[in-house]
Structure formats: C-alpha cells, structure tokens
Coordinates of C-alpha atoms and ligand atoms in Angstrom, one line a residue:
M17 CA -46.4 -46.7 25.4
K18 CA -45.5 -44.6 28.4
L19 CA -42.2 -43.6 26.7
L20 CA -44.1 -42.7 23.5
R21 CA -46.5 -40.5 25.5
S22 CA -43.6 -38.7 27.3
W23 CA -41.9 -38.1 23.9
Y24 CA -45.2 -36.8 22.5
I25 CA -45.6 -34.4 25.4
F26 CA -42.0 -33.3 25.0
K27 CA -42.4 -32.7 21.3
M28 CA -45.6 -30.7 21.8
G29 CA -44.3 -29.0 24.9
K30 CA -47.8 -28.9 26.3
S31 CA -48.7 -30.5 29.6
V32 CA -50.2 -28.8 32.6
Y33 CA -50.2 -29.4 36.4
I34 CA -52.6 -27.3 38.6
Y35 CA -52.2 -26.7 42.3
T36 CA -55.5 -25.9 43.9
Y37 CA -56.0 -24.0 47.3
G38 CA -59.2 -22.8 49.0
C39 CA -62.9 -23.4 48.6
Q40 CA -65.1 -25.5 46.3
M41 CA -65.3 -22.6 43.8
N42 CA -61.6 -22.9 43.4
V43 CA -61.7 -26.7 43.0
H44 CA -64.3 -26.2 40.2
D45 CA -62.3 -23.3 38.7
S46 CA -59.3 -25.6 38.4
E47 CA -61.6 -28.2 36.6
K48 CA -62.7 -25.4 34.2
M49 CA -59.1 -24.3 33.5
R50 CA -58.0 -27.8 32.9
G51 CA -61.0 -28.3 30.6
L52 CA -60.1 -25.2 28.5
L53 CA -56.4 -26.2 28.3
V54 CA -57.2 -29.8 27.3
Q55 CA -59.4 -28.4 24.5
D56 CA -56.4 -26.4 23.5
G57 CA -54.2 -29.5 23.1
F58 CA -52.7 -29.7 26.6
E59 CA -52.2 -33.0 28.4
V60 CA -52.6 -33.3 32.1
A61 CA -49.3 -34.0 33.9
R62 CA -49.3 -36.3 37.0
R63 CA -46.6 -34.4 38.7
P64 CA -45.4 -30.7 38.6
E65 CA -41.9 -31.8 37.7
E66 CA -43.3 -33.3 34.4
A67 CA -45.4 -30.2 33.4
D68 CA -44.6 -27.5 30.9
L69 CA -47.2 -25.2 32.5
I70 CA -47.7 -25.1 36.3
V71 CA -50.8 -23.2 37.5
F72 CA -51.3 -22.1 41.1
N73 CA -55.0 -21.6 41.7
T74 CA -54.8 -19.5 44.9
C75 CA -56.9 -18.6 47.9
A76 CA -56.7 -15.3 49.8
I77 CA -59.3 -15.9 52.5
R78 CA -56.8 -16.1 55.4
E79 CA -53.2 -15.2 55.6
K80 CA -52.3 -18.8 56.1
A81 CA -53.8 -19.9 52.8
E82 CA -51.7 -17.2 51.0
Q83 CA -48.6 -18.3 52.8
K84 CA -49.1 -21.9 51.9
F85 CA -49.2 -20.9 48.2
Y86 CA -46.2 -18.6 48.4
S87 CA -44.0 -21.3 50.0
Q88 CA -45.0 -23.9 47.4
L89 CA -44.4 -21.3 44.7
G90 CA -40.9 -20.7 46.1
R91 CA -40.1 -24.4 45.9
T92 CA -41.3 -24.5 42.3
K93 CA -38.8 -21.9 41.2
F94 CA -36.2 -24.7 41.1
I95 CA -38.2 -26.7 38.5
K96 CA -38.1 -23.7 36.3
R97 CA -34.3 -23.4 36.7
R98 CA -33.7 -27.1 35.9
R99 CA -35.9 -27.2 32.8
S100 CA -36.1 -24.3 30.4
G101 CA -39.4 -23.5 28.8
V102 CA -41.5 -24.2 31.9
K103 CA -44.1 -21.5 32.5
I104 CA -45.7 -20.6 35.7
A105 CA -49.2 -19.0 36.0
V106 CA -50.9 -17.7 39.2
S107 CA -54.7 -17.7 39.1
G108 CA -57.5 -17.3 41.7
C109 CA -58.0 -14.9 44.5
V110 CA -54.4 -13.9 45.3
A111 CA -53.9 -13.2 41.6
Q112 CA -56.9 -10.9 41.6
E113 CA -55.8 -9.3 44.9
C114 CA -52.1 -8.7 43.9
G115 CA -52.3 -8.4 40.1
R116 CA -48.9 -7.3 38.8
G117 CA -47.6 -7.2 42.3
I118 CA -47.1 -11.0 42.0
F119 CA -44.2 -10.4 39.5
K120 CA -42.5 -8.2 42.1
R121 CA -42.6 -10.8 44.8
A122 CA -41.9 -13.7 42.4
P123 CA -40.2 -12.5 39.2
F124 CA -40.1 -16.0 37.8
V125 CA -43.9 -16.1 37.4
D126 CA -45.0 -15.7 33.8
F127 CA -48.8 -15.1 33.9
V128 CA -51.4 -13.7 36.4
L129 CA -55.1 -14.5 35.9
G130 CA -58.0 -13.5 38.1
P131 CA -61.1 -15.7 38.8
Q132 CA -63.3 -13.8 36.4
N133 CA -60.8 -14.2 33.6
I134 CA -60.7 -18.0 33.5
P135 CA -62.1 -18.2 29.9
H136 CA -58.9 -16.4 28.7
I137 CA -56.5 -19.0 30.1
A138 CA -55.6 -20.7 26.8
K139 CA -55.1 -17.4 25.0
M140 CA -53.0 -16.1 27.9
V141 CA -50.6 -19.0 28.2
S142 CA -49.9 -19.1 24.4
G143 CA -49.0 -15.4 24.5
S144 CA -46.0 -13.6 25.8
P145 CA -44.9 -14.0 29.4
G146 CA -45.5 -11.1 31.7
S147 CA -49.2 -10.7 31.0
V148 CA -51.9 -10.0 33.6
Y149 CA -55.6 -10.7 33.2
V150 CA -57.5 -9.4 36.2
D151 CA -60.3 -7.5 34.5
D152 CA -63.3 -8.0 36.8
A153 CA -65.8 -6.7 34.3
Y154 CA -65.4 -9.8 32.1
D155 CA -68.8 -11.5 31.7
I156 CA -68.4 -15.2 32.2
T157 CA -72.0 -16.0 33.1
T158 CA -73.3 -17.7 30.0
E159 CA -70.1 -19.4 28.9
E160 CA -70.2 -23.2 28.7
L161 CA -66.7 -24.0 29.8
F162 CA -66.8 -27.8 29.6
P163 CA -64.8 -28.5 32.8
D164 CA -62.5 -31.5 33.0
R165 CA -64.1 -32.9 36.2
D166 CA -62.2 -34.8 38.9
S167 CA -65.1 -37.2 39.5
S168 CA -67.4 -39.1 37.2
L169 CA -70.1 -39.4 39.9
K170 CA -70.3 -36.0 41.7
A171 CA -70.2 -32.7 39.8
W172 CA -69.8 -29.1 40.9
V173 CA -72.0 -26.7 38.9
S174 CA -71.6 -22.9 39.1
I175 CA -74.9 -21.1 39.4
M176 CA -73.5 -17.6 40.2
Y177 CA -70.3 -15.7 40.6
G178 CA -69.2 -13.0 43.0
C179 CA -70.6 -11.7 46.2
N180 CA -72.5 -8.5 47.2
N181 CA -72.6 -9.1 51.0
F182 CA -69.4 -7.3 52.1
C183 CA -69.1 -9.0 55.4
S184 CA -66.6 -6.8 57.1
Y185 CA -63.9 -9.5 57.5
C186 CA -64.1 -10.9 54.0
I187 CA -62.0 -10.4 50.9
V188 CA -64.2 -12.3 48.5
P189 CA -66.2 -9.4 47.1
Y190 CA -62.9 -7.8 46.2
T191 CA -61.4 -10.9 44.5
R192 CA -64.5 -12.3 42.9
G193 CA -66.4 -9.1 42.1
R194 CA -70.2 -8.4 42.2
E195 CA -72.9 -11.1 42.1
V196 CA -73.9 -12.3 38.7
S197 CA -76.3 -15.3 38.2
R198 CA -76.1 -17.7 35.3
P199 CA -79.4 -18.1 33.3
S200 CA -81.4 -21.1 34.6
G201 CA -81.7 -22.7 31.2
S202 CA -77.9 -23.0 30.8
I203 CA -77.6 -24.5 34.4
V204 CA -80.5 -27.0 33.8
S205 CA -79.0 -28.2 30.5
E206 CA -75.6 -28.7 32.2
V207 CA -77.2 -30.8 34.9
S208 CA -79.3 -32.8 32.4
A209 CA -76.1 -33.5 30.4
L210 CA -74.4 -34.6 33.6
K211 CA -77.3 -37.0 34.4
E212 CA -77.1 -38.5 30.9
K213 CA -73.3 -39.1 31.4
G214 CA -74.1 -41.1 34.6
Y215 CA -73.4 -38.4 37.3
R216 CA -75.4 -39.1 40.5
E217 CA -75.0 -35.9 42.4
V218 CA -74.6 -32.1 41.7
T219 CA -73.5 -29.4 44.1
L220 CA -74.7 -26.0 43.0
L221 CA -72.0 -23.4 43.7
G222 CA -72.2 -19.8 44.6
Q223 CA -71.0 -17.4 47.4
N224 CA -74.6 -16.9 48.5
V225 CA -76.8 -19.2 46.5
N226 CA -80.0 -18.0 48.2
S227 CA -79.7 -14.6 46.4
Y228 CA -79.5 -16.4 43.0
R229 CA -81.7 -14.5 40.6
S230 CA -82.0 -14.7 36.8
D231 CA -85.3 -15.6 35.1
T232 CA -86.2 -17.4 38.3
D233 CA -85.1 -17.3 42.0
F234 CA -83.1 -20.0 43.8
T235 CA -86.2 -22.0 44.8
G236 CA -87.4 -22.0 41.2
L237 CA -84.0 -23.1 40.0
L238 CA -84.0 -26.0 42.5
R239 CA -87.4 -27.1 41.3
R240 CA -86.2 -27.2 37.7
I241 CA -83.0 -29.1 38.7
D242 CA -85.0 -31.6 40.7
A243 CA -87.1 -32.2 37.6
T244 CA -84.1 -33.3 35.6
G245 CA -84.0 -36.5 37.7
I246 CA -80.4 -36.2 38.8
P247 CA -80.4 -38.4 42.0
R248 CA -78.9 -36.0 44.4
I249 CA -78.8 -32.2 44.7
R250 CA -76.7 -30.2 47.1
F251 CA -75.8 -26.5 47.3
V252 CA -73.3 -24.2 49.0
T253 CA -73.1 -21.6 50.5
S254 CA -76.3 -20.3 52.1
H255 CA -76.6 -17.0 53.9
P256 CA -78.8 -17.1 57.0
R257 CA -80.3 -13.7 56.2
D258 CA -81.5 -14.8 52.8
L259 CA -82.8 -18.3 53.7
S260 CA -86.5 -17.9 53.0
D261 CA -89.4 -20.0 54.3
D262 CA -90.1 -20.8 50.7
L263 CA -86.7 -22.3 50.2
I264 CA -87.0 -24.4 53.4
A265 CA -90.4 -25.7 52.1
A266 CA -88.9 -26.5 48.8
M267 CA -86.0 -28.4 50.4
A268 CA -88.6 -30.5 52.3
D269 CA -90.7 -31.0 49.2
L270 CA -88.2 -31.8 46.5
P271 CA -87.2 -35.5 46.7
R272 CA -83.7 -35.1 45.2
V273 CA -82.5 -32.2 47.4
C274 CA -80.4 -33.7 50.1
E275 CA -81.0 -33.1 53.8
H276 CA -77.9 -31.1 54.6
L277 CA -77.4 -27.4 54.8
H278 CA -74.2 -25.5 55.4
L279 CA -75.3 -22.3 57.2
P280 CA -72.4 -20.2 58.5
L281 CA -73.2 -18.5 61.9
Q282 CA -69.8 -16.8 62.3
S283 CA -70.5 -15.7 65.9
G284 CA -73.1 -16.2 68.7
A285 CA -72.8 -12.6 69.9
D286 CA -75.1 -10.0 68.4
R287 CA -72.7 -7.1 68.7
I288 CA -70.0 -9.0 66.8
L289 CA -72.6 -10.1 64.2
G290 CA -73.4 -6.4 63.7
L291 CA -69.7 -5.5 63.4
M292 CA -69.3 -8.3 60.9
N293 CA -72.2 -6.8 58.8
R294 CA -74.0 -10.2 58.8
G295 CA -77.5 -8.8 58.8
Y296 CA -79.1 -11.2 61.4
S297 CA -79.1 -11.6 65.2
Y298 CA -78.4 -14.9 66.9
R299 CA -82.1 -15.3 67.7
E300 CA -83.0 -14.8 64.1
Y301 CA -80.5 -17.5 63.1
A302 CA -81.8 -19.8 65.8
R303 CA -85.3 -19.4 64.5
R304 CA -84.2 -20.4 61.0
V305 CA -82.6 -23.5 62.4
E306 CA -85.7 -24.4 64.4
L307 CA -87.8 -24.1 61.2
L308 CA -85.3 -26.2 59.2
R309 CA -85.4 -29.0 61.8
K310 CA -89.2 -28.9 62.1
T311 CA -89.7 -28.9 58.4
I312 CA -87.0 -31.3 57.2
P313 CA -86.7 -34.3 59.6
G314 CA -83.1 -35.6 59.9
I315 CA -81.5 -32.5 58.3
A316 CA -77.8 -32.1 59.1
I317 CA -76.7 -28.5 59.7
T318 CA -73.1 -27.5 59.6
T319 CA -71.5 -24.1 60.2
D320 CA -68.5 -21.7 60.1
I321 CA -67.3 -19.8 63.1
I322 CA -64.7 -17.0 63.3
V323 CA -62.9 -16.6 66.7
G324 CA -61.1 -13.4 67.7
F325 CA -62.9 -10.9 65.5
P326 CA -61.7 -7.4 66.5
G327 CA -63.1 -6.4 69.9
E328 CA -64.4 -9.8 70.7
T329 CA -64.5 -10.1 74.5
D330 CA -64.4 -13.2 76.7
K331 CA -68.1 -12.8 77.3
E332 CA -68.9 -12.6 73.6
H333 CA -66.8 -15.7 73.0
D334 CA -68.8 -17.4 75.7
S335 CA -72.0 -16.5 73.7
T336 CA -70.5 -18.4 70.8
V337 CA -69.8 -21.3 73.0
R338 CA -73.4 -21.3 74.3
S339 CA -74.7 -21.0 70.7
L340 CA -72.8 -24.1 69.7
Q341 CA -74.3 -26.0 72.6
E342 CA -77.8 -24.8 71.7
M343 CA -77.6 -25.4 68.0
E344 CA -76.0 -28.8 68.2
F345 CA -74.4 -28.6 64.7
D346 CA -73.5 -31.8 62.9
G347 CA -70.1 -30.2 62.1
M348 CA -68.3 -26.9 62.3
F349 CA -65.4 -25.2 60.6
A350 CA -63.8 -22.7 62.9
F351 CA -61.1 -20.2 62.0
K352 CA -58.9 -17.6 63.7
Y353 CA -59.8 -14.2 62.4
S354 CA -57.2 -13.1 59.9
P355 CA -57.0 -9.4 58.9
R356 CA -57.3 -9.0 55.1
K357 CA -56.0 -5.8 53.5
G358 CA -58.8 -3.6 52.1
T359 CA -61.6 -5.0 54.3
K360 CA -63.4 -2.9 56.9
A361 CA -62.5 -5.2 59.9
S362 CA -58.8 -5.0 59.2
T363 CA -58.7 -1.4 60.4
M364 CA -61.1 -1.9 63.4
D365 CA -59.8 -1.3 67.0
G366 CA -59.3 -4.1 69.4
Q367 CA -57.4 -6.7 67.2
V368 CA -57.2 -9.8 69.4
P369 CA -53.8 -11.4 70.2
D370 CA -53.0 -14.7 68.5
E371 CA -52.7 -16.6 71.8
V372 CA -56.2 -15.6 72.7
K373 CA -57.5 -16.6 69.3
S374 CA -55.7 -20.0 69.6
E375 CA -57.3 -20.7 73.0
R376 CA -60.7 -19.8 71.8
L377 CA -60.3 -21.9 68.7
T378 CA -59.2 -25.0 70.7
E379 CA -62.1 -24.7 73.1
L380 CA -64.6 -24.6 70.3
L381 CA -63.0 -27.5 68.4
L382 CA -62.9 -29.7 71.4
M383 CA -66.5 -28.9 72.4
Q384 CA -67.8 -29.5 68.8
E385 CA -66.1 -32.8 68.6
D386 CA -68.2 -34.0 71.6
I387 CA -71.3 -32.6 70.0
T388 CA -70.7 -34.2 66.6
R389 CA -69.9 -37.6 68.3
A390 CA -73.1 -37.5 70.3
I391 CA -75.2 -36.6 67.2
N392 CA -73.6 -39.3 65.1
R393 CA -74.2 -41.9 67.9
R394 CA -78.0 -41.2 67.5
L395 CA -77.6 -42.7 64.0
E396 CA -76.5 -46.1 65.2
G397 CA -79.0 -48.7 64.1
T398 CA -80.6 -46.5 61.4
L399 CA -80.6 -47.3 57.7
Q400 CA -78.9 -44.7 55.5
E401 CA -78.8 -44.2 51.7
V402 CA -75.2 -44.0 50.7
L403 CA -73.8 -42.9 47.4
V404 CA -70.8 -45.2 47.0
E405 CA -67.7 -43.4 45.9
G406 CA -64.9 -45.9 46.0
L407 CA -62.4 -47.5 48.4
A408 CA -62.1 -46.0 51.9
E409 CA -59.0 -44.0 52.5
A410 CA -58.7 -45.2 56.1
D411 CA -59.1 -48.9 55.2
A412 CA -58.5 -50.1 51.7
G413 CA -60.6 -53.2 52.4
L414 CA -63.7 -51.1 52.8
M415 CA -65.9 -49.1 50.5
T416 CA -66.8 -45.5 51.3
G417 CA -69.6 -43.0 50.4
R418 CA -71.8 -40.3 51.9
T419 CA -75.3 -40.2 53.3
R420 CA -77.8 -37.7 52.1
S421 CA -76.9 -35.7 55.2
N422 CA -73.3 -35.7 53.9
K423 CA -71.7 -38.0 56.5
I424 CA -69.0 -40.3 55.5
V425 CA -69.9 -44.0 55.8
N426 CA -67.4 -46.9 55.5
F427 CA -68.7 -50.5 54.9
E428 CA -67.7 -53.9 53.7
S429 CA -68.5 -54.5 50.0
S430 CA -66.8 -54.8 46.6
P431 CA -65.9 -52.3 44.0
E432 CA -68.9 -53.2 41.7
V433 CA -71.1 -51.1 44.0
V434 CA -69.3 -47.9 43.2
G435 CA -71.7 -45.3 41.8
S436 CA -74.8 -47.0 43.3
L437 CA -77.1 -45.8 46.0
A438 CA -76.7 -48.5 48.7
M439 CA -78.8 -48.9 51.8
I440 CA -76.4 -49.2 54.8
R441 CA -77.2 -50.1 58.4
I442 CA -75.1 -47.9 60.7
E443 CA -73.4 -50.0 63.3
R444 CA -70.6 -47.8 64.8
T445 CA -70.0 -44.1 64.8
M446 CA -67.0 -41.8 65.3
T447 CA -66.5 -38.0 65.0
H448 CA -65.6 -37.9 61.3
S449 CA -67.1 -41.1 59.9
L450 CA -69.7 -43.9 60.4
W451 CA -69.3 -47.6 60.0
G452 CA -72.0 -49.9 58.7
S453 CA -73.0 -52.9 56.7
K454 CA -74.9 -53.3 53.4
A455 CA -78.6 -54.0 53.8
D456 CA -79.8 -53.6 50.2
S457 CA -79.0 -51.6 47.1
E458 CA -80.8 -49.8 44.3
Ligands
5AD501 N1 -60.5 -14.6 58.8 C1 -60.9 -15.8 59.2 N2 -61.9 -16.5 58.7 C2 -62.5 -16.0 57.6 N3 -63.5 -16.5 56.8 C3 -63.8 -15.6 55.9 N4 -62.9 -14.5 56.0 C4 -62.2 -14.7 57.0 C5 -61.1 -14.0 57.7 N5 -60.7 -12.8 57.3 C6 -64.2 -17.7 57.1 C7 -65.7 -17.6 57.3 C8 -66.3 -18.1 56.0 C9 -65.3 -19.2 55.7 C10 -65.4 -19.6 54.3 O1 -64.1 -18.6 56.0 O2 -66.1 -18.3 58.4 O3 -67.6 -18.6 56.2
SF4_502 FE1 -62.7 -19.3 47.7 FE2 -62.7 -17.1 49.2 FE3 -60.5 -18.5 49.0 FE4 -61.4 -17.1 46.9 S1 -60.7 -16.3 48.9 S2 -60.6 -19.2 46.9 S3 -63.6 -17.3 47.1 S4 -62.4 -19.2 49.9

C-alpha cells in the first residue's frame, strides 16, 4: 500500500511539505496553504526529502527568526540538486519583506508569496518558476479557504488581517499590511461548522483583535461566537490601549470565553513605552490588569517584554523588573530588541549592546520563573477543567491537556478521554506544567 502511494505521488509529481516559522497566524496560514494545495490535488509529504514542493512559511519579527529560515533554506538546496523537478516556495513575512530579493540571495528558490496572497498559492506553483506574488492590496477577507487543520479538537480562526498600530520596533504592519476585518457572519459560520465537526475550542486570530470592526465590534463578535455553543473560546493578540471595559465585562459574562488573556506590556518604563508608540502608560496598563482581575476571578494574564529597546537605561530596565513583580504574570515571553529595517526604532539613537540585552533578558527570565512557580503553586488542591488533547510529551504514560487558563496539566488516564473536558484535581505544580488526577468527566 505504502509502495503504491509513493508510486502514485511520483506519477502525479504532487506532494508538499511546509516549514512553518513564527506566530500563530503563520501556523494557521500554513494550514490554509496546505488546504488549498490539497484541494488542488497535492498530497502531504511527511518529510521534505519526499516532497515535490517545499514551502518555507517565514517570520521576520526578529533577525534570529529570519536566520533560522535562511540556514534551513541553505540545507534544502541539496534536496533540489539530488532530485530534479523539486520546487521551492518562500511565503510569509520574509517573502513580503524581501520580494524578488529572495531570488538574489537564494537563486534556487522558485516562488515568492506574501501573506496577503495565500489564495494564489495553487495558481502560482502550477505556473512558471520565478514568479513573485507580494501584492498587499489583495482582498482575502471574505474568502473561505478551507484550511487543512493540524488538530481535530482545537482550531485557529482568522478574524482580521494586518495591523495599523505601527509600534516603532515592529515589522508586521509592513509585512501584513493594513487592518481588515472579516465579516462576522462568515466567522460565525466557520465556528458553527467546526463545532458540528466535533471541535472543542477556537482561538480567534488577529494582530490586534480588540480593534476588530465589521458589522459589529469585537465584543459583539464574541457574543455571537459564544452563542454557537463551541465549548471554549480564546483570542490573540490584545492591545492594552484598546481593551475596553465592555470587553472585560463580556469576558466575565460569556461562559465559553476562557479565563486567559495575553496582554503584551513590552516595557515598564513610560518613556520607553512612548518611544515604542504603544499608546499607554504603565499605570494605565496596571489599571486594566486590576479591572481584569477584579471582574474575572482566576484569570491568567501573560505578557510580552522587549529588553534593550534603543536608549533603554539601567533605571528603565529596573522599572520593567518592578512591573513584573507588581503584575505577577502567569507567564512571560521576553525578547532582545532586534532592529528591523524600515521601522522607526531601527534608526533611533542609543542602540543597546548585545551583552547588555542578554544580561537584562536573563534577569527577567529567572525572575519570572519564580513568579510563575509561585502562582502555579496556589493552584495545588484546586479542581480544574481540562480539555484533554492526547499523550503527554514528557511522559507517554500520562495524558495531557490545558486548563481554561491555558496551563498544561498532565494526569493519569487512558486515551478514550481525548477530546473530553475532564475535571482534574491539581496535586503538584512546576513552572511549565501542572500534575493532577482525574476527579470526574463531562
Ligand atoms: N525585536 C524584539 N522583539 C520584537 N517583538 C516584535 N518586534 C520585535 C523586535 N523588533 C516582540 C513583541 C511582540 C512579540 C510578538 O514579539 O514583544 O509582542
Ligand atoms: Fe507572525 Fe510577525 Fe513573524 Fe509575521 S513577522 S510571522 S506576523 S510574528
């Protein structure tokens, strides 16, 4: 059977492997590209060596992400040399950023496709090599793209594309264009169809979901999605400036919206927040968090921090340290500032040396580990609803899933519980996961 399949793929010359770098939007964009290619007759290859088309869905947010892609791309050149007819496509944010420039740096690449041009992928790869699709005026908002999803339990759902914020460090507005919201009807029907198929959770995706606006605003959209009856609703990413009282009230009120919010702070120093063009002060941010905690008991709040933004002094870094102690986030992603060509911050004075950035990063990471561990310890003895996803990575004898607050829980059980919402009593906690035992199930 396996032989027959390989022969078939060989005859058709159509199988695809996709490398994915970067954020959740990119993970979902890869699902969309795979969906479109499968509709066009492609098979999904398990390894790049077996594929006739290799797609690199790239991220440009930091230099490191770009380097990771280029080094893998370099290694892939040899696959192309060994097997004739293999085609290579570069999609995503580096594709949009560099356009035709990709061919200069890597002449063995055949196609370049920006994030707004995903609907064109099948047409592009059946055309002649050397083509570039990076037209950011392409309207992809109402398209139903029928993604080939990685999971049959949890689904990403795009609600808007692009970004209008222009944070001074960020390349996203340049790679993903201006904000465009999908009409609510098309989002709600996608979620309803997912529920019918047995999906238990949706995560609504957008660079700044709070500024969603079509025939309704984000709160209105959440209410309509809650009414579909899908058991769990999450959303990323929220901007502190646009997080309205109304949305916080809706989160408290709507039973299916999970008690977790990712709310990037970026810095605890007001002068740096100003230079970053974030549109809020640390006090204003702290007041949002206070209201969230008062209104939504048990809410987990996670954040992003950038260390070593141009001109950041030791004192300003200390303000960030203090803010982390005060906010007691459940989790934090921290990054060394990486200058991105074309952004305002990349030409600012006072670029911080890498050693200083590394020191500041290590300090924050160590401190946050202690905070996360202490917060998790408070959960010991509590009962948590866990969406069971499968076998635990760390211990194949255990099952794993996530709480409504998005924490990983491992527990003893059997694979029949996959897909159910199980009640787990938390017995032991660590920084990145909790351990418990099954108390009851749906
Ligand atoms: N350098 C470092 N980190 C960055 N981020 C965005 N742009 C940069 C940059 N140029 C971080 C922000 C954002 C997260 C997704 O990546 O913290 O919230
Ligand atoms: Fe996602 Fe930003 Fe990376 Fe693009 S640059 S893939 S939007 S994180």
